[in-house]
């Protein structure tokens, strides 16, 4: 337990109204979007600026108090759960968009800015920040950078790390470090920006972010392709990419989510469907038209049950909303879900889906698969109930087998959710031991007392709740 004199010091630093200690308040910061773990912190601190973060970390480092950084807690790997208690340092008061510069195609923001607010501000300027974790209504820019978030548009535009130009980071001992800058090119020293992007709050607290932007695409077109066979849907993804077209998005949903497509697609088609691909081409209008035609032709050749092109943006949006609803639909379909995010090479997608479904059948557990198929990045979700130990053990066994399958096909453990608490037990299988050792040494140098997000990535996770 944190000593009361340290809580008093936190009150001096951030103001007493920004220190939360009641049981009800602490519970609100004890969990994230995973549902296997929770742990209450001793105190929640809501700093207003970089200097306050620096003072908080000095106090924590001098007294070896754990600090778990937190934005909105939407991550799905247990990353913001204060598993060792101590301080939750939450950035949601730091919400200023400091600059949007159209000529330089960059913007500087505080870490607590909500991604959707940022996107809305960019849209007014005709600008575009492509990474789009499907939690944009809630997630913060600090969380997006700390998780190196992705989303549907990464197929064409890449993930967050491709857009971070500059960072201000508060190190474990409270020192404030500025890295990178405002320019798209910068070859000065080591690429520390890449190190902190995706570091899951274990190396420093991100207190300011400068991002590269793009002009917003002038046009886009959605293509909806419905398949009676999941493997054919997977093969179609490869065929689209092989043809030389690069859509902005190719998203995959299996039949768990089809209820949301009712009213959008004919009932007799949905009754026989096993998978839907939602594809988007974007860019200049004439190029979008040509690419959309090419994609439609490929889908039609692939024994689809149905291929449609929504008439306008409003209709297209309904299909994308049905896709986005997958996570909330599946979350409410079972007491416990185990949601993974493996990534496999595109030419192994069909094989991955086929084997995973067979593994779920053999373990007799429900499995839903959705994901960013264009990147080979899938969210296999096993539905279970952690109160039913026997079912839960079968579910975990199935998850292990699916991850083994992805790795054996040349894939990776996490395409976008990070390691957090959720995937620690797979790390040794998924990473070169020399790389693990090197990363641990980096952690030791930057955070010798291991106060920053302790218990994450490197340590074996405790048993789930
Ligand atoms: C419905 C749903 C759909 C999702 N879809 C996607 C998707 O398609 N693609 C994808 O990539 N992700 C997805 N996610 C995951 C998640 O939304 C992202 O990882 C998000 O960017 C996290 O932001 P946050 O503010 O909620 O961060 P939090 O969850 O609060 O924190 C995430 C991690 O970052 C650390 N952290 C937070 N702020 C800072 C900071 N300022 N400095 C240092 N470390 C910090 C935390 O300690 C933690 O380890 C989805 C989540 C949900 C709930």
Short mmCIF file of C-alpha atoms in Angstrom, two decimals, residues 73-441:
data_model
loop_
_atom_site.label_atom_id
_atom_site.label_comp_id
_atom_site.label_asym_id
_atom_site.label_seq_id
_atom_site.Cartn_x
_atom_site.Cartn_y
_atom_site.Cartn_z
CA UNK A 73 -8.27 1.75 -20.80
CA UNK A 74 -9.59 0.42 -24.14
CA UNK A 75 -6.61 -1.84 -24.80
CA UNK A 76 -7.27 -5.55 -25.07
CA UNK A 77 -4.10 -7.03 -23.57
CA UNK A 78 -4.34 -6.03 -19.90
CA UNK A 79 -1.84 -3.22 -20.51
CA UNK A 80 -3.41 -0.58 -18.29
CA UNK A 81 -4.37 -2.84 -15.38
CA UNK A 82 -2.36 -1.81 -12.27
CA UNK A 83 -1.52 -5.41 -11.50
CA UNK A 84 1.00 -4.41 -8.78
CA UNK A 85 -1.19 -1.68 -7.26
CA UNK A 86 0.47 1.70 -6.70
CA UNK A 87 -0.35 4.70 -8.87
CA UNK A 88 -2.48 4.82 -12.01
CA UNK A 89 -1.29 7.86 -13.93
CA UNK A 90 -4.17 8.76 -16.22
CA UNK A 91 -3.70 11.34 -18.98
CA UNK A 92 -7.34 12.18 -19.68
CA UNK A 93 -6.97 15.81 -18.51
CA UNK A 94 -4.27 16.45 -21.12
CA UNK A 95 -6.60 17.00 -24.06
CA UNK A 96 -5.17 19.88 -26.05
CA UNK A 97 -4.56 19.68 -29.79
CA UNK A 98 -1.59 22.04 -29.78
CA UNK A 99 -1.15 22.52 -33.52
CA UNK A 100 -2.38 21.26 -36.88
CA UNK A 101 -0.09 22.43 -39.66
CA UNK A 102 -1.45 21.90 -43.17
CA UNK A 103 1.73 22.95 -44.97
CA UNK A 104 3.99 20.74 -42.90
CA UNK A 105 1.37 17.97 -42.83
CA UNK A 106 1.82 17.44 -39.11
CA UNK A 107 0.03 17.93 -35.81
CA UNK A 108 1.11 18.06 -32.19
CA UNK A 109 -1.18 16.80 -29.46
CA UNK A 110 -1.24 16.03 -25.75
CA UNK A 111 -1.59 12.35 -24.87
CA UNK A 112 -5.16 12.54 -23.53
CA UNK A 113 -6.71 13.76 -26.81
CA UNK A 114 -9.40 11.31 -27.91
CA UNK A 115 -8.65 9.90 -31.37
CA UNK A 116 -12.12 10.73 -32.73
CA UNK A 117 -11.77 14.37 -31.59
CA UNK A 118 -8.43 14.47 -33.38
CA UNK A 119 -9.94 12.94 -36.53
CA UNK A 120 -12.80 15.46 -36.47
CA UNK A 121 -10.35 18.36 -36.18
CA UNK A 122 -8.28 16.96 -39.09
CA UNK A 123 -11.36 16.42 -41.27
CA UNK A 124 -12.14 20.15 -41.08
CA UNK A 125 -8.71 20.79 -42.63
CA UNK A 126 -9.03 18.05 -45.29
CA UNK A 127 -6.34 16.03 -43.47
CA UNK A 128 -6.11 12.40 -42.44
CA UNK A 129 -4.39 10.27 -39.74
CA UNK A 130 -4.88 6.69 -41.01
CA UNK A 131 -4.41 4.45 -37.93
CA UNK A 132 -7.90 3.63 -36.74
CA UNK A 133 -8.21 1.24 -33.80
CA UNK A 134 -11.91 0.53 -33.81
CA UNK A 135 -12.16 2.20 -30.41
CA UNK A 136 -11.60 5.72 -31.79
CA UNK A 137 -14.58 7.12 -29.88
CA UNK A 138 -12.77 6.40 -26.61
CA UNK A 139 -9.07 5.75 -27.02
CA UNK A 140 -6.44 8.43 -26.42
CA UNK A 141 -3.53 9.45 -28.62
CA UNK A 142 -1.10 8.41 -25.87
CA UNK A 143 -2.67 4.95 -25.84
CA UNK A 144 -2.58 4.79 -29.65
CA UNK A 145 1.17 5.53 -29.66
CA UNK A 146 1.97 3.35 -26.64
CA UNK A 147 0.20 0.43 -28.34
CA UNK A 148 1.39 1.25 -31.87
CA UNK A 149 -2.24 0.82 -32.85
CA UNK A 150 -3.44 -0.31 -36.23
CA UNK A 151 -6.94 -0.85 -37.60
CA UNK A 152 -8.49 -1.46 -41.02
CA UNK A 153 -6.58 1.13 -43.08
CA UNK A 154 -3.14 -0.27 -42.27
CA UNK A 155 -3.19 -2.39 -45.42
CA UNK A 156 -2.50 0.68 -47.53
CA UNK A 157 -1.31 3.23 -44.97
CA UNK A 158 0.64 1.35 -42.29
CA UNK A 159 0.40 1.46 -38.48
CA UNK A 160 0.98 4.27 -35.95
CA UNK A 161 4.78 3.95 -35.92
CA UNK A 162 4.82 5.12 -39.53
CA UNK A 163 3.27 8.43 -38.42
CA UNK A 164 5.14 9.43 -35.25
CA UNK A 165 7.57 12.26 -36.02
CA UNK A 166 8.33 13.48 -32.52
CA UNK A 167 7.70 12.59 -28.89
CA UNK A 168 8.16 14.16 -25.51
CA UNK A 169 8.62 11.38 -22.96
CA UNK A 170 8.96 11.54 -19.19
CA UNK A 171 11.47 8.90 -18.11
CA UNK A 172 11.17 6.77 -14.97
CA UNK A 173 13.38 9.11 -12.94
CA UNK A 174 11.30 12.15 -13.97
CA UNK A 175 13.68 13.48 -16.65
CA UNK A 176 11.88 14.97 -19.65
CA UNK A 177 13.23 13.79 -23.01
CA UNK A 178 12.37 15.18 -26.47
CA UNK A 179 13.00 12.92 -29.46
CA UNK A 180 12.40 13.35 -33.19
CA UNK A 181 10.94 16.63 -34.40
CA UNK A 182 8.54 18.18 -36.90
CA UNK A 183 10.05 16.99 -40.18
CA UNK A 184 9.21 13.82 -42.09
CA UNK A 185 12.89 13.00 -42.46
CA UNK A 186 15.18 12.84 -39.48
CA UNK A 187 18.34 10.73 -39.32
CA UNK A 188 19.75 12.15 -36.13
CA UNK A 189 20.91 9.37 -33.80
CA UNK A 190 19.12 6.17 -32.90
CA UNK A 191 15.40 5.75 -33.74
CA UNK A 192 14.21 6.16 -30.16
CA UNK A 193 10.75 7.08 -31.43
CA UNK A 194 10.34 3.56 -32.74
CA UNK A 195 11.44 2.23 -29.34
CA UNK A 196 8.85 4.19 -27.37
CA UNK A 197 6.06 3.65 -29.93
CA UNK A 198 4.51 0.35 -28.89
CA UNK A 199 6.38 0.21 -25.56
CA UNK A 200 3.08 -0.25 -23.67
CA UNK A 201 3.92 2.24 -20.93
CA UNK A 202 6.92 0.22 -19.74
CA UNK A 203 9.71 2.63 -20.77
CA UNK A 204 8.37 6.14 -20.17
CA UNK A 205 5.24 8.29 -20.13
CA UNK A 206 4.42 9.94 -23.44
CA UNK A 207 3.50 13.55 -22.70
CA UNK A 208 3.47 15.13 -26.18
CA UNK A 209 3.16 13.66 -29.68
CA UNK A 210 3.89 15.07 -33.14
CA UNK A 211 2.29 13.09 -35.95
CA UNK A 212 2.72 13.00 -39.69
CA UNK A 213 -0.55 13.54 -41.59
CA UNK A 214 -1.81 12.87 -45.10
CA UNK A 215 -4.28 14.78 -47.27
CA UNK A 216 -7.66 13.06 -46.91
CA UNK A 217 -8.48 10.76 -49.86
CA UNK A 218 -10.80 12.51 -52.35
CA UNK A 219 -13.07 9.51 -52.86
CA UNK A 220 -13.73 6.00 -51.64
CA UNK A 221 -15.88 3.08 -52.60
CA UNK A 222 -16.96 0.03 -50.59
CA UNK A 223 -17.37 -3.45 -52.02
CA UNK A 224 -19.23 -6.12 -50.05
CA UNK A 225 -18.49 -9.74 -50.98
CA UNK A 226 -20.38 -12.62 -49.35
CA UNK A 227 -18.94 -16.15 -49.33
CA UNK A 228 -20.38 -19.58 -48.61
CA UNK A 229 -16.91 -20.85 -47.75
CA UNK A 230 -14.50 -19.19 -45.32
CA UNK A 231 -11.40 -20.51 -47.05
CA UNK A 232 -12.51 -19.03 -50.40
CA UNK A 233 -12.90 -15.66 -48.69
CA UNK A 234 -9.30 -16.02 -47.47
CA UNK A 235 -8.06 -16.97 -50.94
CA UNK A 236 -9.88 -13.98 -52.44
CA UNK A 237 -7.86 -11.62 -50.23
CA UNK A 238 -4.66 -13.01 -51.78
CA UNK A 239 -6.12 -12.75 -55.29
CA UNK A 240 -7.00 -9.08 -54.82
CA UNK A 241 -3.50 -8.22 -53.63
CA UNK A 242 -1.89 -10.42 -56.33
CA UNK A 243 -3.81 -8.47 -58.99
CA UNK A 244 -1.82 -5.32 -58.20
CA UNK A 245 -4.68 -3.37 -56.61
CA UNK A 246 -4.00 -2.03 -53.11
CA UNK A 247 -7.33 -1.38 -51.37
CA UNK A 248 -7.30 0.79 -48.26
CA UNK A 249 -9.17 -1.88 -46.30
CA UNK A 250 -10.03 -5.57 -46.57
CA UNK A 251 -11.98 -6.63 -43.49
CA UNK A 252 -13.25 -10.11 -42.72
CA UNK A 253 -16.16 -11.23 -40.54
CA UNK A 254 -17.48 -14.73 -40.02
CA UNK A 255 -21.10 -15.68 -39.44
CA UNK A 256 -21.13 -14.78 -35.71
CA UNK A 257 -21.75 -11.17 -36.66
CA UNK A 258 -24.25 -11.65 -39.46
CA UNK A 259 -27.18 -10.49 -37.37
CA UNK A 260 -25.87 -6.94 -37.86
CA UNK A 261 -26.00 -7.42 -41.66
CA UNK A 262 -29.71 -8.30 -41.58
CA UNK A 263 -31.64 -5.74 -43.56
CA UNK A 264 -28.49 -4.94 -45.54
CA UNK A 265 -28.19 -8.29 -47.33
CA UNK A 266 -30.98 -10.63 -48.52
CA UNK A 267 -31.96 -13.23 -45.85
CA UNK A 268 -31.47 -16.18 -48.24
CA UNK A 269 -27.89 -15.05 -48.96
CA UNK A 270 -27.10 -14.59 -45.25
CA UNK A 271 -28.58 -18.01 -44.47
CA UNK A 272 -25.95 -19.68 -46.67
CA UNK A 273 -23.10 -17.32 -45.95
CA UNK A 274 -20.03 -18.21 -43.91
CA UNK A 275 -17.92 -15.06 -44.35
CA UNK A 276 -18.13 -11.48 -45.57
CA UNK A 277 -15.30 -9.36 -46.92
CA UNK A 278 -15.72 -5.59 -46.69
CA UNK A 279 -13.31 -3.91 -49.07
CA UNK A 280 -12.63 -0.23 -49.61
CA UNK A 281 -10.74 1.45 -52.44
CA UNK A 282 -9.76 5.08 -51.88
CA UNK A 283 -7.88 7.86 -53.66
CA UNK A 284 -8.67 9.99 -56.71
CA UNK A 285 -12.24 9.38 -58.00
CA UNK A 286 -11.24 7.94 -61.39
CA UNK A 287 -8.70 5.56 -59.82
CA UNK A 288 -11.20 4.46 -57.19
CA UNK A 289 -13.73 3.62 -59.94
CA UNK A 290 -11.19 1.51 -61.84
CA UNK A 291 -9.92 -0.29 -58.74
CA UNK A 292 -13.45 -0.96 -57.46
CA UNK A 293 -14.37 -2.53 -60.83
CA UNK A 294 -11.27 -4.74 -60.68
CA UNK A 295 -12.11 -5.85 -57.12
CA UNK A 296 -15.71 -6.61 -58.05
CA UNK A 297 -14.51 -8.76 -61.00
CA UNK A 298 -12.11 -10.73 -58.78
CA UNK A 299 -14.79 -11.33 -56.16
CA UNK A 300 -17.29 -12.46 -58.79
CA UNK A 301 -14.78 -14.98 -60.17
CA UNK A 302 -14.31 -16.35 -56.61
CA UNK A 303 -17.65 -18.15 -56.29
CA UNK A 304 -19.15 -15.47 -54.10
CA UNK A 305 -22.79 -15.72 -53.08
CA UNK A 306 -23.19 -11.99 -53.58
CA UNK A 307 -21.11 -8.95 -54.51
CA UNK A 308 -22.52 -5.49 -54.00
CA UNK A 309 -21.34 -1.94 -54.19
CA UNK A 310 -23.31 0.36 -51.85
CA UNK A 311 -24.85 3.30 -53.73
CA UNK A 312 -23.40 6.04 -51.59
CA UNK A 313 -21.35 6.79 -48.49
CA UNK A 314 -24.37 6.60 -46.21
CA UNK A 315 -25.23 3.07 -47.32
CA UNK A 316 -21.55 2.02 -47.17
CA UNK A 317 -21.35 3.33 -43.61
CA UNK A 318 -24.04 0.87 -42.52
CA UNK A 319 -21.86 -2.06 -43.60
CA UNK A 320 -18.82 -0.60 -41.83
CA UNK A 321 -20.85 -0.07 -38.66
CA UNK A 322 -21.91 -3.74 -38.82
CA UNK A 323 -18.22 -4.69 -39.02
CA UNK A 324 -17.21 -2.38 -36.16
CA UNK A 325 -19.93 -3.89 -33.97
CA UNK A 326 -18.16 -7.26 -34.02
CA UNK A 327 -16.19 -6.69 -30.81
CA UNK A 328 -19.14 -5.48 -28.74
CA UNK A 329 -21.42 -8.19 -30.16
CA UNK A 330 -18.99 -10.94 -29.36
CA UNK A 331 -18.20 -9.45 -25.93
CA UNK A 332 -21.82 -9.65 -24.92
CA UNK A 333 -22.28 -13.17 -26.33
CA UNK A 334 -20.39 -14.92 -23.50
CA UNK A 335 -19.40 -14.36 -19.86
CA UNK A 336 -15.72 -14.52 -20.86
CA UNK A 337 -14.09 -14.03 -24.22
CA UNK A 338 -10.45 -14.60 -25.09
CA UNK A 339 -9.67 -12.24 -27.94
CA UNK A 340 -6.37 -12.76 -29.79
CA UNK A 341 -4.80 -10.77 -32.60
CA UNK A 342 -2.34 -12.95 -34.45
CA UNK A 343 -1.03 -11.94 -37.84
CA UNK A 344 -0.23 -14.48 -40.57
CA UNK A 345 1.31 -14.03 -44.02
CA UNK A 346 -1.46 -13.25 -46.49
CA UNK A 347 -0.89 -16.38 -48.54
CA UNK A 348 -1.57 -18.52 -45.42
CA UNK A 349 -4.90 -16.90 -44.47
CA UNK A 350 -7.17 -19.63 -45.81
CA UNK A 351 -5.05 -22.33 -44.11
CA UNK A 352 -5.03 -20.41 -40.82
CA UNK A 353 -8.80 -20.03 -40.77
CA UNK A 354 -9.40 -23.66 -41.73
CA UNK A 355 -7.06 -25.06 -39.04
CA UNK A 356 -8.31 -22.67 -36.32
CA UNK A 357 -11.90 -23.66 -36.93
CA UNK A 358 -10.93 -27.33 -36.76
CA UNK A 359 -9.09 -26.70 -33.46
CA UNK A 360 -12.20 -25.04 -32.04
CA UNK A 361 -14.29 -28.00 -33.19
CA UNK A 362 -11.92 -30.51 -31.57
CA UNK A 363 -11.90 -28.58 -28.29
CA UNK A 364 -15.66 -28.13 -28.52
CA UNK A 365 -15.60 -24.37 -27.92
CA UNK A 366 -17.30 -21.59 -29.92
CA UNK A 367 -14.91 -19.55 -32.05
CA UNK A 368 -15.53 -16.37 -34.00
CA UNK A 369 -12.97 -14.93 -36.38
CA UNK A 370 -12.95 -11.37 -37.65
CA UNK A 371 -10.15 -9.08 -38.57
CA UNK A 372 -8.06 -7.00 -40.85
CA UNK A 373 -7.70 -9.69 -43.50
CA UNK A 374 -5.75 -7.45 -45.84
CA UNK A 375 -2.87 -7.52 -43.33
CA UNK A 376 -3.42 -11.18 -42.42
CA UNK A 377 -4.30 -9.81 -38.95
CA UNK A 378 -7.11 -11.80 -37.34
CA UNK A 379 -9.01 -11.66 -34.08
CA UNK A 380 -9.90 -15.24 -33.26
CA UNK A 381 -12.25 -14.92 -30.28
CA UNK A 382 -13.00 -17.97 -28.16
CA UNK A 383 -16.24 -17.69 -26.21
CA UNK A 384 -16.21 -19.25 -22.78
CA UNK A 385 -17.09 -18.80 -19.11
CA UNK A 386 -14.26 -18.49 -16.61
CA UNK A 387 -16.63 -19.73 -13.84
CA UNK A 388 -16.89 -23.09 -15.62
CA UNK A 389 -13.28 -24.25 -15.09
CA UNK A 390 -13.52 -27.25 -17.40
CA UNK A 391 -14.89 -25.20 -20.32
CA UNK A 392 -12.47 -22.40 -19.60
CA UNK A 393 -9.46 -24.76 -19.68
CA UNK A 394 -10.63 -26.13 -23.03
CA UNK A 395 -11.00 -22.56 -24.30
CA UNK A 396 -7.45 -21.66 -23.20
CA UNK A 397 -6.11 -24.84 -24.81
CA UNK A 398 -7.85 -23.87 -28.05
CA UNK A 399 -6.37 -20.35 -27.89
CA UNK A 400 -2.89 -21.85 -27.35
CA UNK A 401 -3.34 -24.10 -30.37
CA UNK A 402 -4.56 -21.23 -32.57
CA UNK A 403 -1.55 -19.14 -31.60
CA UNK A 404 0.77 -22.10 -32.27
CA UNK A 405 -0.87 -22.44 -35.69
CA UNK A 406 -0.30 -18.78 -36.52
CA UNK A 407 3.35 -19.02 -35.46
CA UNK A 408 3.89 -22.25 -37.39
CA UNK A 409 2.54 -20.55 -40.54
CA UNK A 410 5.17 -17.81 -40.23
CA UNK A 411 2.93 -15.39 -38.35
CA UNK A 412 3.38 -13.29 -35.21
CA UNK A 413 1.85 -13.36 -31.75
CA UNK A 414 0.36 -9.86 -31.82
CA UNK A 415 -0.48 -7.75 -34.84
CA UNK A 416 -1.78 -4.80 -32.85
CA UNK A 417 -2.91 -5.46 -29.26
CA UNK A 418 0.54 -5.83 -27.72
CA UNK A 419 1.69 -8.26 -25.02
CA UNK A 420 0.50 -6.66 -21.75
CA UNK A 421 -0.60 -9.41 -19.39
CA UNK A 422 -2.50 -11.36 -22.00
CA UNK A 423 0.27 -12.83 -24.12
CA UNK A 424 3.28 -13.09 -21.81
CA UNK A 425 3.09 -16.86 -21.64
CA UNK A 426 3.66 -17.10 -25.41
CA UNK A 427 6.59 -14.72 -25.61
CA UNK A 428 9.31 -17.35 -25.33
CA UNK A 429 7.77 -19.30 -28.19
CA UNK A 430 7.24 -16.25 -30.35
CA UNK A 431 10.53 -14.36 -29.96
CA UNK A 432 14.21 -15.01 -30.38
CA UNK A 433 15.73 -15.39 -26.84
CA UNK A 434 18.52 -12.99 -27.76
CA UNK A 435 15.91 -10.38 -28.73
CA UNK A 436 14.07 -10.93 -25.42
CA UNK A 437 17.32 -10.53 -23.51
CA UNK A 438 18.19 -7.33 -25.42
CA UNK A 439 14.75 -5.84 -24.77
CA UNK A 440 14.97 -6.65 -21.06
CA UNK A 441 18.35 -4.86 -20.93
#
